[in-house]
C-alpha cells in the first residue's frame, strides 16, 4: 500500500508540474525487448535472459528540445542461473521476475531526431518464478534504479530507443537474508508511437 501511494504521488507531482508549464502533451504505446541479468552475490554463473516490456508513455514538452516522459510498463526481467546437479554436471534454470515499472525520462532531442534520455525508475514486483515454480516469497516487492540511453524520433510519431537500466535496490527480501544482495540490470530495445505530433 505504501509503495502504491509513493508511485501515485510521483505521477501526480509530475503531471501537475507539466500542466503549470503549459507543456505540449504527446502519448502512445511502447513495447520492446529486454535483455536482463542479476548482479551481486553468487551470480558468477548467471547469464542474460530475454524478456519483453509493454505499456504506454506520456511526453511533456518543456521546450523545443527538452521534455519529460513518464512511462508505465509491464516489464520482464531476471537471469539464467547455472547450478550444479547431483552428478557433478550443471543445469541452467530461468529465473523470471515480472514488474509494473515506471521510468521517468528526462529527454533531450536534437533537430535531426536523435535524442538522449536519463532518469530514475521504480517497479512493483508482480510475479517471480524459478524454473516454473513460484519464487515470490523472499523477494523484495519494490525495485528502483536509474537508466540512460538514446533514441531516434521520426516526424510521423514512430520512435526507437536503446537504454540501460541499473538496479539500485536489493531484489531479495532483507528480512529473509540481510547478507544476500542482488540487483536487476537490463538493456531495453523499444519501439513507440506517439499521438499529438505537430
Coordinates of N, CA and C in Angstrom, one line a residue:
X1 N 0.8 -1.2 0.0 CA 0.0 0.0 0.0 C 0.9 1.3 0.0
X2 N 1.9 1.3 0.8 CA 2.8 2.4 0.9 C 3.5 2.6 -0.4
X3 N 3.9 1.5 -1.1 CA 4.6 1.6 -2.4 C 3.7 2.2 -3.4
X4 N 2.4 1.8 -3.5 CA 1.4 2.3 -4.4 C 1.2 3.8 -4.2
X5 N 1.2 4.2 -2.9 CA 1.0 5.6 -2.6 C 2.1 6.4 -3.1
X6 N 3.4 5.9 -2.9 CA 4.5 6.7 -3.4 C 4.5 6.8 -4.9
X7 N 4.1 5.8 -5.6 CA 4.1 5.9 -7.1 C 3.0 6.9 -7.5
X8 N 1.9 6.8 -6.9 CA 0.8 7.8 -7.2 C 1.2 9.2 -7.0
X9 N 2.0 9.4 -5.9 CA 2.4 10.8 -5.6 C 3.4 11.3 -6.6
X10 N 4.3 10.4 -7.0 CA 5.3 10.8 -8.1 C 4.6 11.2 -9.3
X11 N 3.7 10.4 -9.8 CA 3.0 10.6 -11.0 C 2.1 11.9 -10.9
X12 N 1.5 12.1 -9.8 CA 0.6 13.3 -9.6 C 1.5 14.6 -9.6
X13 N 2.7 14.6 -9.0 CA 3.6 15.7 -9.0 C 4.1 16.0 -10.4
X14 N 4.4 14.9 -11.1 CA 4.9 15.1 -12.5 C 3.8 15.7 -13.4
X15 N 2.6 15.2 -13.3 CA 1.5 15.7 -14.2 C 1.2 17.2 -13.8
X16 N 1.2 17.5 -12.5 CA 0.8 18.8 -12.0 C 1.9 19.8 -12.5
X17 N 3.2 19.4 -12.4 CA 4.3 20.3 -12.8 C 4.2 20.6 -14.3
X18 N 3.9 19.6 -15.1 CA 3.8 19.8 -16.5 C 2.7 20.7 -17.0
X19 N 1.5 20.6 -16.2 CA 0.4 21.4 -16.6 C 0.7 22.9 -16.3
X20 N 1.5 23.2 -15.3 CA 1.8 24.5 -14.9 C 2.7 25.2 -15.9
X21 N 3.5 24.4 -16.7 CA 4.4 25.0 -17.6 C 3.8 25.0 -19.0
X22 N 2.5 24.6 -19.1 CA 1.8 24.6 -20.4 C 2.5 23.7 -21.5
X23 N 2.9 22.6 -21.1 CA 3.6 21.7 -21.9 C 2.8 21.1 -23.0
X24 N 3.3 20.9 -24.2 CA 2.7 20.1 -25.3 C 2.7 18.7 -24.8
X25 N 1.6 18.0 -25.0 CA 1.5 16.6 -24.5 C 1.3 15.7 -25.7
X26 N 2.2 14.6 -25.7 CA 2.1 13.5 -26.6 C 2.0 12.2 -25.8
X27 N 1.3 11.3 -26.4 CA 1.1 10.0 -25.7 C 1.0 8.8 -26.7
X28 N 1.2 7.6 -26.2 CA 1.2 6.5 -27.1 C 1.7 5.2 -26.5
X29 N 1.6 4.1 -27.3 CA 2.1 2.8 -26.8 C 3.6 2.7 -27.0
X30 N 4.2 1.8 -26.1 CA 5.7 1.5 -26.3 C 5.8 0.0 -25.9
X31 N 6.7 -0.7 -26.7 CA 6.9 -2.1 -26.5 C 8.3 -2.4 -27.0
X32 N 8.9 -3.5 -26.5 CA 10.2 -3.9 -27.0 C 10.8 -5.1 -26.3
X33 N 12.1 -5.3 -26.5 CA 12.8 -6.5 -26.0 C 13.7 -6.1 -24.8
X34 N 13.7 -7.0 -23.7 CA 14.5 -6.8 -22.6 C 15.6 -7.9 -22.7
X35 N 16.9 -7.5 -22.4 CA 18.0 -8.4 -22.2 C 18.5 -8.1 -20.8
X36 N 18.2 -9.0 -19.8 CA 18.4 -8.7 -18.4 C 19.3 -9.7 -17.8
X37 N 19.8 -9.3 -16.6 CA 20.7 -10.2 -15.8 C 20.5 -9.7 -14.3
X38 N 21.1 -10.5 -13.4 CA 21.0 -10.2 -12.0 C 22.5 -10.1 -11.5
X39 N 22.9 -9.1 -10.9 CA 24.2 -8.9 -10.4 C 24.2 -9.0 -8.8
X40 N 25.4 -9.2 -8.3 CA 25.6 -9.3 -6.8 C 26.1 -10.6 -6.3
X41 N 25.6 -11.1 -5.2 CA 26.2 -12.3 -4.5 C 25.8 -13.5 -5.3
X42 N 26.8 -14.4 -5.5 CA 26.6 -15.7 -6.1 C 26.0 -15.7 -7.5
X43 N 26.5 -14.8 -8.3 CA 26.0 -14.6 -9.6 C 27.0 -14.9 -10.7
X44 N 28.1 -15.5 -10.4 CA 29.2 -15.7 -11.3 C 28.8 -16.5 -12.5
X45 N 27.9 -17.4 -12.3 CA 27.5 -18.3 -13.4 C 26.2 -17.9 -14.0
X46 N 25.7 -16.7 -13.7 CA 24.5 -16.2 -14.4 C 24.7 -15.8 -15.8
X47 N 23.7 -15.9 -16.6 CA 23.8 -15.4 -18.0 C 22.5 -14.6 -18.3
X48 N 22.5 -13.9 -19.4 CA 21.4 -13.0 -19.7 C 20.1 -13.8 -20.1
X49 N 19.0 -13.2 -19.7 CA 17.7 -13.7 -20.0 C 16.9 -12.8 -20.9
X50 N 16.3 -13.3 -21.9 CA 15.4 -12.5 -22.8 C 14.0 -12.3 -22.2
X51 N 13.5 -11.1 -22.3 CA 12.1 -10.8 -21.9 C 11.6 -9.7 -22.8
X52 N 10.5 -9.1 -22.3 CA 9.9 -8.1 -23.1 C 9.3 -7.0 -22.1
X53 N 8.9 -5.9 -22.7 CA 8.2 -4.9 -22.0 C 7.1 -4.3 -22.9
X54 N 6.0 -3.9 -22.2 CA 4.8 -3.4 -23.0 C 4.1 -2.4 -22.1
X55 N 3.7 -1.3 -22.7 CA 3.0 -0.3 -21.9 C 2.7 1.0 -22.7
X56 N 2.6 2.1 -22.0 CA 2.3 3.4 -22.6 C 3.2 4.5 -22.1
X57 N 3.2 5.6 -22.8 CA 4.1 6.8 -22.4 C 3.3 8.0 -22.5
X58 N 3.7 9.1 -21.8 CA 3.2 10.4 -22.0 C 4.4 11.3 -22.0
X59 N 4.5 12.1 -23.0 CA 5.6 13.0 -23.2 C 5.2 14.5 -23.1
X60 N 5.8 15.2 -22.1 CA 5.5 16.6 -21.8 C 6.7 17.4 -22.3
X61 N 6.4 18.3 -23.4 CA 7.5 19.1 -23.9 C 7.7 20.3 -23.1
X62 N 8.9 20.6 -22.6 CA 9.3 21.8 -21.9 C 9.8 22.9 -22.7
X63 N 10.4 22.5 -23.9 CA 11.0 23.4 -24.8 C 11.0 22.7 -26.2
X64 N 11.7 23.3 -27.2 CA 11.8 22.7 -28.5 C 12.6 21.4 -28.4
X65 N 13.5 21.3 -27.4 CA 14.4 20.2 -27.3 C 14.3 19.3 -26.1
X66 N 13.7 19.9 -25.0 CA 13.7 19.2 -23.7 C 12.3 18.8 -23.4
X67 N 12.2 17.5 -22.9 CA 10.9 17.0 -22.5 C 11.0 16.0 -21.3
X68 N 9.9 15.8 -20.6 CA 9.8 14.8 -19.5 C 8.9 13.7 -20.0
X69 N 9.3 12.4 -19.8 CA 8.5 11.3 -20.4 C 8.3 10.2 -19.4
X70 N 7.2 10.2 -18.6 CA 6.9 9.1 -17.7 C 6.3 7.9 -18.6
X71 N 6.6 6.7 -18.2 CA 6.1 5.5 -18.8 C 5.5 4.6 -17.8
X72 N 4.5 3.8 -18.2 CA 4.0 2.7 -17.3 C 4.1 1.4 -18.1
X73 N 4.9 0.5 -17.6 CA 5.3 -0.7 -18.3 C 5.0 -2.0 -17.5
X74 N 4.7 -3.0 -18.2 CA 4.8 -4.4 -17.7 C 6.2 -4.9 -18.2
X75 N 7.1 -5.2 -17.3 CA 8.5 -5.4 -17.7 C 9.0 -6.8 -17.1
X76 N 9.5 -7.6 -18.0 CA 10.0 -8.9 -17.6 C 11.6 -8.9 -17.5
X77 N 12.0 -9.2 -16.3 CA 13.5 -9.2 -16.0 C 13.9 -10.6 -15.4
X78 N 15.1 -10.7 -14.9 CA 15.6 -11.9 -14.4 C 17.0 -12.3 -14.9
X79 N 17.2 -13.6 -14.9 CA 18.5 -14.2 -15.4 C 18.4 -15.7 -15.6
X80 N 19.3 -16.2 -16.4 CA 19.5 -17.6 -16.5 C 20.6 -18.0 -15.4
X81 N 20.2 -19.0 -14.6 CA 21.1 -19.3 -13.5 C 21.6 -20.7 -13.7
X82 N 23.0 -20.9 -13.6 CA 23.6 -22.2 -13.8 C 23.9 -22.8 -12.4
X83 N 23.4 -24.0 -12.2 CA 23.6 -24.7 -10.9 C 24.2 -26.1 -11.1
X84 N 25.0 -26.6 -10.2 CA 25.5 -27.9 -10.3 C 24.4 -28.9 -9.9
X85 N 24.4 -30.1 -10.7 CA 23.5 -31.1 -10.3 C 24.2 -32.2 -9.5
X86 N 23.4 -33.2 -9.1 CA 23.9 -34.3 -8.2 C 25.1 -35.1 -8.8
X87 N 25.2 -35.1 -10.1 CA 26.2 -35.9 -10.8 C 27.5 -35.1 -11.1
X88 N 27.5 -33.9 -10.6 CA 28.7 -33.0 -10.8 C 28.6 -32.2 -12.1
X89 N 27.6 -32.4 -12.9 CA 27.4 -31.5 -14.1 C 26.7 -30.2 -13.7
X90 N 26.1 -29.6 -14.7 CA 25.4 -28.4 -14.4 C 24.1 -28.3 -15.2
X91 N 23.1 -27.5 -14.7 CA 21.9 -27.3 -15.3 C 21.6 -25.8 -15.3
X92 N 20.9 -25.3 -16.3 CA 20.6 -23.9 -16.4 C 19.1 -23.7 -16.2
X93 N 18.7 -22.8 -15.3 CA 17.3 -22.6 -15.0 C 17.0 -21.1 -15.2
X94 N 15.8 -20.8 -15.6 CA 15.3 -19.5 -15.9 C 14.7 -18.9 -14.6
X95 N 15.2 -17.7 -14.2 CA 14.8 -17.0 -13.0 C 14.1 -15.8 -13.5
X96 N 12.7 -15.8 -13.5 CA 11.9 -14.7 -14.2 C 11.3 -13.8 -13.1
X97 N 11.4 -12.5 -13.3 CA 10.8 -11.5 -12.5 C 9.9 -10.6 -13.3
X98 N 8.7 -10.4 -13.0 CA 7.8 -9.5 -13.7 C 7.4 -8.3 -12.8
X99 N 7.5 -7.1 -13.4 CA 7.3 -5.9 -12.7 C 6.3 -5.0 -13.4
X100 N 5.6 -4.2 -12.6 CA 4.9 -3.0 -13.0 C 6.0 -1.9 -12.8
X101 N 6.4 -1.3 -13.9 CA 7.6 -0.5 -13.9 C 7.3 0.9 -14.4
X102 N 7.8 1.9 -13.7 CA 7.5 3.3 -14.1 C 8.8 4.1 -14.2
X103 N 9.4 4.2 -15.4 CA 10.6 5.1 -15.6 C 10.1 6.5 -15.9
X104 N 10.8 7.5 -15.4 CA 10.6 8.9 -15.7 C 11.8 9.4 -16.4
X105 N 11.7 9.6 -17.7 CA 12.9 10.0 -18.5 C 12.9 11.5 -18.7
X106 N 14.1 12.1 -18.5 CA 14.3 13.5 -19.0 C 15.0 13.3 -20.3
X107 N 14.4 13.9 -21.4 CA 14.8 13.6 -22.7 C 15.2 14.9 -23.5
X108 N 16.4 14.9 -24.1 CA 16.9 16.0 -24.9 C 17.0 15.5 -26.4
X109 N 16.2 16.2 -27.2 CA 16.2 15.8 -28.6 C 16.8 16.8 -29.6
X110 N 17.6 16.4 -30.5 CA 18.2 17.2 -31.5 C 17.3 17.4 -32.7
X111 N 17.6 18.4 -33.5 CA 16.7 18.6 -34.7 C 16.7 17.5 -35.6
X112 N 17.8 16.7 -35.6 CA 17.9 15.5 -36.5 C 16.9 14.4 -36.1
X113 N 16.4 14.4 -34.9 CA 15.5 13.4 -34.4 C 16.2 12.5 -33.4
X114 N 17.5 12.6 -33.3 CA 18.3 11.8 -32.3 C 18.0 12.4 -30.9
X115 N 17.8 11.6 -29.9 CA 17.6 12.1 -28.6 C 18.4 11.3 -27.6
X116 N 18.6 11.9 -26.4 CA 19.3 11.3 -25.3 C 18.4 11.4 -24.1
X117 N 18.4 10.3 -23.3 CA 17.4 10.3 -22.1 C 18.1 9.7 -20.9
X118 N 17.7 10.2 -19.8 CA 18.2 9.6 -18.5 C 17.1 9.9 -17.4
X119 N 17.2 9.1 -16.4 CA 16.2 9.3 -15.3 C 16.1 8.1 -14.4
X120 N 15.2 8.2 -13.3 CA 15.0 7.1 -12.4 C 13.9 6.2 -12.9
X121 N 13.8 5.0 -12.2 CA 12.7 4.2 -12.4 C 12.3 3.5 -11.1
X122 N 11.0 3.2 -11.0 CA 10.6 2.4 -9.8 C 9.8 1.2 -10.3
X123 N 9.7 0.2 -9.6 CA 9.0 -1.0 -10.0 C 8.3 -1.8 -8.9
X124 N 7.2 -2.4 -9.1 CA 6.5 -3.2 -8.2 C 6.5 -4.6 -8.7
X125 N 7.0 -5.6 -7.9 CA 7.1 -7.0 -8.3 C 5.7 -7.6 -8.4
X126 N 5.4 -8.1 -9.6 CA 4.1 -8.7 -9.8 C 4.1 -10.2 -9.7
X127 N 5.2 -10.8 -10.1 CA 5.4 -12.3 -10.1 C 6.9 -12.6 -10.2
X128 N 7.2 -13.8 -9.6 CA 8.6 -14.3 -9.7 C 8.5 -15.8 -9.7
X129 N 9.3 -16.4 -10.6 CA 9.3 -17.9 -10.7 C 10.7 -18.4 -11.0
X130 N 11.1 -19.5 -10.5 CA 12.4 -20.1 -10.7 C 12.1 -21.5 -11.3
X131 N 12.4 -21.7 -12.6 CA 12.2 -22.9 -13.3 C 10.7 -23.3 -13.2
X132 N 9.8 -22.4 -13.4 CA 8.4 -22.6 -13.4 C 7.7 -22.7 -12.1
X133 N 8.5 -22.6 -11.0 CA 8.0 -22.7 -9.6 C 7.9 -21.2 -9.0
X134 N 6.8 -21.0 -8.3 CA 6.6 -19.7 -7.7 C 7.8 -19.4 -6.7
X135 N 8.4 -18.2 -6.9 CA 9.5 -17.8 -6.1 C 9.3 -16.4 -5.5
X136 N 8.1 -15.9 -5.4 CA 7.8 -14.6 -4.9 C 8.1 -14.4 -3.4
X137 N 7.9 -15.5 -2.7 CA 8.3 -15.4 -1.2 C 9.8 -15.2 -1.1
X138 N 10.2 -14.3 -0.3 CA 11.6 -14.0 -0.1 C 12.1 -12.9 -1.0
X139 N 11.3 -12.4 -1.9 CA 11.7 -11.3 -2.8 C 11.2 -10.0 -2.3
X140 N 12.0 -9.0 -2.6 CA 11.6 -7.6 -2.3 C 10.5 -7.2 -3.3
X141 N 9.4 -6.7 -2.8 CA 8.2 -6.3 -3.6 C 8.5 -4.9 -4.3
X142 N 9.6 -4.3 -4.0 CA 9.8 -2.9 -4.6 C 11.2 -2.9 -5.2
X143 N 11.3 -2.3 -6.4 CA 12.6 -2.1 -7.1 C 12.8 -0.7 -7.5
X144 N 14.0 -0.2 -7.6 CA 14.2 1.1 -8.1 C 15.6 1.2 -8.6
X145 N 15.9 2.2 -9.5 CA 17.2 2.3 -10.1 C 17.3 3.5 -11.0
X146 N 18.3 3.6 -11.8 CA 18.5 4.7 -12.8 C 18.8 4.1 -14.1
X147 N 18.5 4.9 -15.1 CA 18.8 4.5 -16.5 C 19.2 5.6 -17.4
X148 N 19.6 5.2 -18.6 CA 20.0 6.2 -19.6 C 20.1 5.6 -20.9
X149 N 20.1 6.4 -22.0 CA 20.2 5.8 -23.3 C 20.0 6.8 -24.4
X150 N 19.7 6.3 -25.6 CA 19.5 7.2 -26.7 C 18.4 6.6 -27.6
X151 N 17.9 7.5 -28.5 CA 16.8 7.0 -29.4 C 16.7 7.9 -30.6
X152 N 15.8 7.5 -31.5 CA 15.5 8.3 -32.7 C 14.1 8.5 -32.9
X153 N 13.6 9.7 -33.1 CA 12.2 10.0 -33.2 C 11.9 10.5 -34.7
X154 N 11.0 9.8 -35.4 CA 10.6 10.3 -36.7 C 9.4 11.3 -36.6
X155 N 9.3 12.1 -37.6 CA 8.2 13.1 -37.6 C 6.8 12.6 -37.6
X156 N 6.7 11.3 -38.1 CA 5.3 10.7 -38.1 C 4.9 10.1 -36.8
X157 N 5.8 10.2 -35.7 CA 5.4 9.7 -34.4 C 6.1 8.4 -34.0
X158 N 6.7 7.7 -35.0 CA 7.4 6.5 -34.7 C 8.7 6.7 -34.1
X159 N 9.0 6.0 -33.0 CA 10.3 6.2 -32.3 C 11.0 4.9 -32.0
X160 N 12.3 5.0 -31.8 CA 13.1 3.8 -31.5 C 14.0 4.2 -30.3
X161 N 14.3 3.3 -29.4 CA 15.1 3.6 -28.3 C 16.0 2.4 -27.8
X162 N 17.1 2.8 -27.3 CA 18.0 1.8 -26.7 C 18.5 2.4 -25.4
X163 N 18.2 1.7 -24.2 CA 18.7 2.2 -23.0 C 19.1 1.1 -22.0
X164 N 19.8 1.5 -21.0 CA 20.3 0.6 -20.0 C 19.7 1.0 -18.6
X165 N 19.2 0.0 -17.9 CA 18.7 0.3 -16.5 C 19.6 -0.4 -15.5
X166 N 20.0 0.3 -14.5 CA 20.9 -0.2 -13.5 C 20.1 -0.2 -12.2
X167 N 19.8 -1.4 -11.6 CA 19.0 -1.5 -10.4 C 19.9 -1.1 -9.2
X168 N 19.3 -0.4 -8.3 CA 20.0 0.0 -7.1 C 19.4 -0.6 -5.8
X169 N 18.3 -1.3 -6.0 CA 17.6 -2.0 -4.8 C 18.0 -3.4 -4.7
X170 N 18.1 -4.0 -3.5 CA 18.2 -5.4 -3.3 C 16.9 -6.1 -3.7
X171 N 16.9 -7.0 -4.7 CA 15.7 -7.6 -5.1 C 15.3 -8.7 -4.1
X172 N 16.2 -9.1 -3.2 CA 15.9 -10.1 -2.2 C 15.2 -9.4 -1.0
X173 N 14.4 -10.1 -0.3 CA 13.7 -9.6 0.9 C 14.8 -9.5 2.1
X174 N 15.1 -8.3 2.6 CA 16.1 -8.2 3.6 C 15.7 -8.9 4.9
X175 N 14.4 -9.1 5.1 CA 14.0 -9.8 6.3 C 14.4 -11.3 6.3
X176 N 14.5 -11.8 5.0 CA 14.9 -13.2 4.8 C 16.3 -13.4 5.0
X177 N 17.2 -12.6 4.4 CA 18.6 -12.7 4.4 C 19.3 -11.4 4.2
X178 N 19.7 -10.7 5.3 CA 20.2 -9.4 5.2 C 21.6 -9.4 4.5
X179 N 22.3 -10.5 4.4 CA 23.6 -10.6 3.9 C 23.7 -11.0 2.4
X180 N 22.5 -11.2 1.8 CA 22.5 -11.7 0.5 C 21.8 -10.6 -0.4
X181 N 22.6 -10.0 -1.3 CA 22.2 -8.8 -2.0 C 22.3 -9.0 -3.5
X182 N 21.3 -8.8 -4.3 CA 21.3 -8.9 -5.8 C 20.5 -7.7 -6.3
X183 N 20.8 -7.3 -7.6 CA 20.2 -6.2 -8.2 C 19.9 -6.5 -9.7
X184 N 18.8 -5.9 -10.2 CA 18.5 -6.1 -11.6 C 19.4 -5.2 -12.5
X185 N 19.7 -5.7 -13.7 CA 20.3 -5.0 -14.7 C 19.6 -5.3 -16.0
X186 N 19.4 -4.3 -16.9 CA 18.6 -4.6 -18.1 C 18.9 -3.7 -19.2
X187 N 19.1 -4.2 -20.4 CA 19.2 -3.5 -21.6 C 17.8 -3.6 -22.3
X188 N 17.3 -2.4 -22.8 CA 16.0 -2.4 -23.4 C 16.1 -1.8 -24.8
X189 N 15.5 -2.5 -25.8 CA 15.2 -2.1 -27.1 C 13.8 -1.8 -27.3
X190 N 13.4 -0.5 -27.6 CA 12.0 -0.1 -27.6 C 11.5 0.4 -28.9
X191 N 10.3 0.2 -29.3 CA 9.6 0.9 -30.4 C 8.4 1.6 -29.8
X192 N 8.1 2.8 -30.2 CA 7.0 3.6 -29.7 C 6.3 4.3 -30.8
X193 N 5.1 4.7 -30.5 CA 4.4 5.6 -31.5 C 3.6 6.6 -30.7
X194 N 3.8 7.9 -30.9 CA 3.2 9.0 -30.2 C 2.1 9.7 -31.0
X195 N 1.0 10.0 -30.4 CA 0.0 10.8 -31.0 C 0.1 12.2 -30.4
X196 N -0.4 13.2 -31.2 CA -0.3 14.6 -30.7 C 0.9 15.3 -31.3
X197 N 1.5 14.7 -32.4 CA 2.6 15.3 -33.0 C 2.2 16.5 -33.9
X198 N 3.2 17.4 -34.1 CA 2.9 18.6 -34.9 C 2.5 18.2 -36.3

